[in-house]
Amino acid sequence: MAQDFLPGMESSAISVLKRAVELDQSSRFQESLVCYQEGIQLLIDVLKAVKDESKKVHYREKIKGYMHRAEQIKDHINKLKEEGKYHEQVRIADNSTGFSYESLFKPYIRDGVTEVWVEDPYVRHVHQFYNFLRFCEMVLKGPCKVKTIHLLTSKDEERSSQQASALAEIKQSLQSQNVCLDIQFSSTIHDREIRFNNGWIIKIGRGLDYFKKSKGRFSIGYCDYDLRECHETTVDIFHTKHTKTT
């Protein structure tokens, strides 16, 4: 049976490892490390399934090479973390796709994340509520068990009841998932920042609101944000041992 799935397994491994190399070459090391690890596991599964001995030798060599590079990247990341110098920058081009919250944040919500801070002054319009809700859904689907999400935003004085109602509904829904949503308001908030209590800090120029409006309710990208076109923005990624909690 494994032989029937072998071509698909090989194709998946090649695709993930190709992405790992591309991210590696772009100095997006944490993302590339995750892809290397996933790709290596796929290659190990392929190795277990193949019968031809020459192919086994080929895959062993490939696995060895990718594992060596993954270890180099891991050591490099850990060194920068220790020195407090970790910084990556991702530039999202106008009209580009492939930057859903899951794609962007997935590499950083591992390593025991239990608490998340979102600082975004503009969570007040309907599409912005949906953006925040999608972010919360992404966090819930992550490999870690998040217990608390903190939201710091500004009050919408013109539509205060709509804002309060939407956030209250999100809070109640999260409670049903055993996640506490702590909502705070600030009249002076300006910067947009997302922090995880494993030390990762992500600053996005446009906050969570970097997606363009879908061309229609039945257009590609309306549901899947990886297929949704983006506004131009810059994402800066840092790591600190001491994540700010207030």
PDB file of N, CA, C and O in Angstrom, residues 124-127 129 156 158-168:
ATOM      1  N   ARG A 124     -12.060  47.719  14.878  1.00  0.00           N
ATOM      2  CA  ARG A 124     -13.315  48.445  15.074  1.00  0.00           C
ATOM      3  C   ARG A 124     -14.320  48.249  13.946  1.00  0.00           C
ATOM      4  O   ARG A 124     -15.518  48.369  14.165  1.00  0.00           O
ATOM      5  N   HIS A 125     -13.839  47.954  12.715  1.00  0.00           N
ATOM      6  CA  HIS A 125     -14.751  47.713  11.595  1.00  0.00           C
ATOM      7  C   HIS A 125     -15.013  46.216  11.463  1.00  0.00           C
ATOM      8  O   HIS A 125     -14.242  45.392  11.974  1.00  0.00           O
ATOM      9  N   VAL A 126     -16.081  45.865  10.757  1.00  0.00           N
ATOM     10  CA  VAL A 126     -16.491  44.454  10.659  1.00  0.00           C
ATOM     11  C   VAL A 126     -15.359  43.573  10.149  1.00  0.00           C
ATOM     12  O   VAL A 126     -15.065  42.521  10.727  1.00  0.00           O
ATOM     13  N   HIS A 127     -14.685  43.989   9.069  1.00  0.00           N
ATOM     14  CA  HIS A 127     -13.626  43.139   8.520  1.00  0.00           C
ATOM     15  C   HIS A 127     -12.451  43.019   9.490  1.00  0.00           C
ATOM     16  O   HIS A 127     -11.754  41.999   9.509  1.00  0.00           O
ATOM     17  N   PHE A 129     -12.822  42.963  12.833  1.00  0.00           N
ATOM     18  CA  PHE A 129     -13.254  41.967  13.815  1.00  0.00           C
ATOM     19  C   PHE A 129     -13.014  40.561  13.275  1.00  0.00           C
ATOM     20  O   PHE A 129     -12.552  39.668  13.995  1.00  0.00           O
ATOM     21  N   ASP A 156     -13.737  52.798  19.548  1.00  0.00           N
ATOM     22  CA  ASP A 156     -14.410  53.448  18.435  1.00  0.00           C
ATOM     23  C   ASP A 156     -15.552  54.272  19.014  1.00  0.00           C
ATOM     24  O   ASP A 156     -16.610  53.742  19.360  1.00  0.00           O
ATOM     25  N   GLU A 158     -17.498  56.420  17.651  1.00  0.00           N
ATOM     26  CA  GLU A 158     -18.669  56.580  16.788  1.00  0.00           C
ATOM     27  C   GLU A 158     -19.534  55.323  16.780  1.00  0.00           C
ATOM     28  O   GLU A 158     -20.762  55.409  16.654  1.00  0.00           O
ATOM     29  N   ARG A 159     -18.898  54.142  16.873  1.00  0.00           N
ATOM     30  CA  ARG A 159     -19.653  52.874  16.845  1.00  0.00           C
ATOM     31  C   ARG A 159     -19.261  52.019  18.051  1.00  0.00           C
ATOM     32  O   ARG A 159     -18.923  50.850  17.918  1.00  0.00           O
ATOM     33  N   SER A 160     -19.318  52.617  19.209  1.00  0.00           N
ATOM     34  CA  SER A 160     -18.853  51.937  20.427  1.00  0.00           C
ATOM     35  C   SER A 160     -19.676  50.689  20.741  1.00  0.00           C
ATOM     36  O   SER A 160     -19.131  49.677  21.204  1.00  0.00           O
ATOM     37  N   SER A 161     -20.996  50.753  20.505  1.00  0.00           N
ATOM     38  CA  SER A 161     -21.837  49.593  20.823  1.00  0.00           C
ATOM     39  C   SER A 161     -21.530  48.417  19.899  1.00  0.00           C
ATOM     40  O   SER A 161     -21.525  47.259  20.334  1.00  0.00           O
ATOM     41  N   GLN A 162     -21.280  48.716  18.616  1.00  0.00           N
ATOM     42  CA  GLN A 162     -20.942  47.661  17.658  1.00  0.00           C
ATOM     43  C   GLN A 162     -19.613  47.005  18.035  1.00  0.00           C
ATOM     44  O   GLN A 162     -19.482  45.783  18.018  1.00  0.00           O
ATOM     45  N   GLN A 163     -18.644  47.837  18.403  1.00  0.00           N
ATOM     46  CA  GLN A 163     -17.336  47.316  18.796  1.00  0.00           C
ATOM     47  C   GLN A 163     -17.452  46.456  20.053  1.00  0.00           C
ATOM     48  O   GLN A 163     -16.905  45.343  20.118  1.00  0.00           O
ATOM     49  N   ALA A 164     -18.172  46.954  21.041  1.00  0.00           N
ATOM     50  CA  ALA A 164     -18.323  46.230  22.301  1.00  0.00           C
ATOM     51  C   ALA A 164     -19.035  44.899  22.088  1.00  0.00           C
ATOM     52  O   ALA A 164     -18.649  43.868  22.661  1.00  0.00           O
ATOM     53  N   SER A 165     -20.069  44.921  21.237  1.00  0.00           N
ATOM     54  CA  SER A 165     -20.844  43.707  20.971  1.00  0.00           C
ATOM     55  C   SER A 165     -20.000  42.649  20.262  1.00  0.00           C
ATOM     56  O   SER A 165     -20.027  41.464  20.632  1.00  0.00           O
ATOM     57  N   ALA A 166     -19.242  43.077  19.250  1.00  0.00           N
ATOM     58  CA  ALA A 166     -18.428  42.129  18.486  1.00  0.00           C
ATOM     59  C   ALA A 166     -17.339  41.510  19.355  1.00  0.00           C
ATOM     60  O   ALA A 166     -17.124  40.289  19.343  1.00  0.00           O
ATOM     61  N   LEU A 167     -16.655  42.333  20.133  1.00  0.00           N
ATOM     62  CA  LEU A 167     -15.577  41.822  20.983  1.00  0.00           C
ATOM     63  C   LEU A 167     -16.125  40.929  22.102  1.00  0.00           C
ATOM     64  O   LEU A 167     -15.492  39.937  22.473  1.00  0.00           O
ATOM     65  N   ALA A 168     -17.297  41.278  22.606  1.00  0.00           N
ATOM     66  CA  ALA A 168     -17.915  40.457  23.647  1.00  0.00           C
ATOM     67  C   ALA A 168     -18.274  39.074  23.098  1.00  0.00           C
ATOM     68  O   ALA A 168     -18.111  38.052  23.788  1.00  0.00           O
TER      69      ALA A 168
END
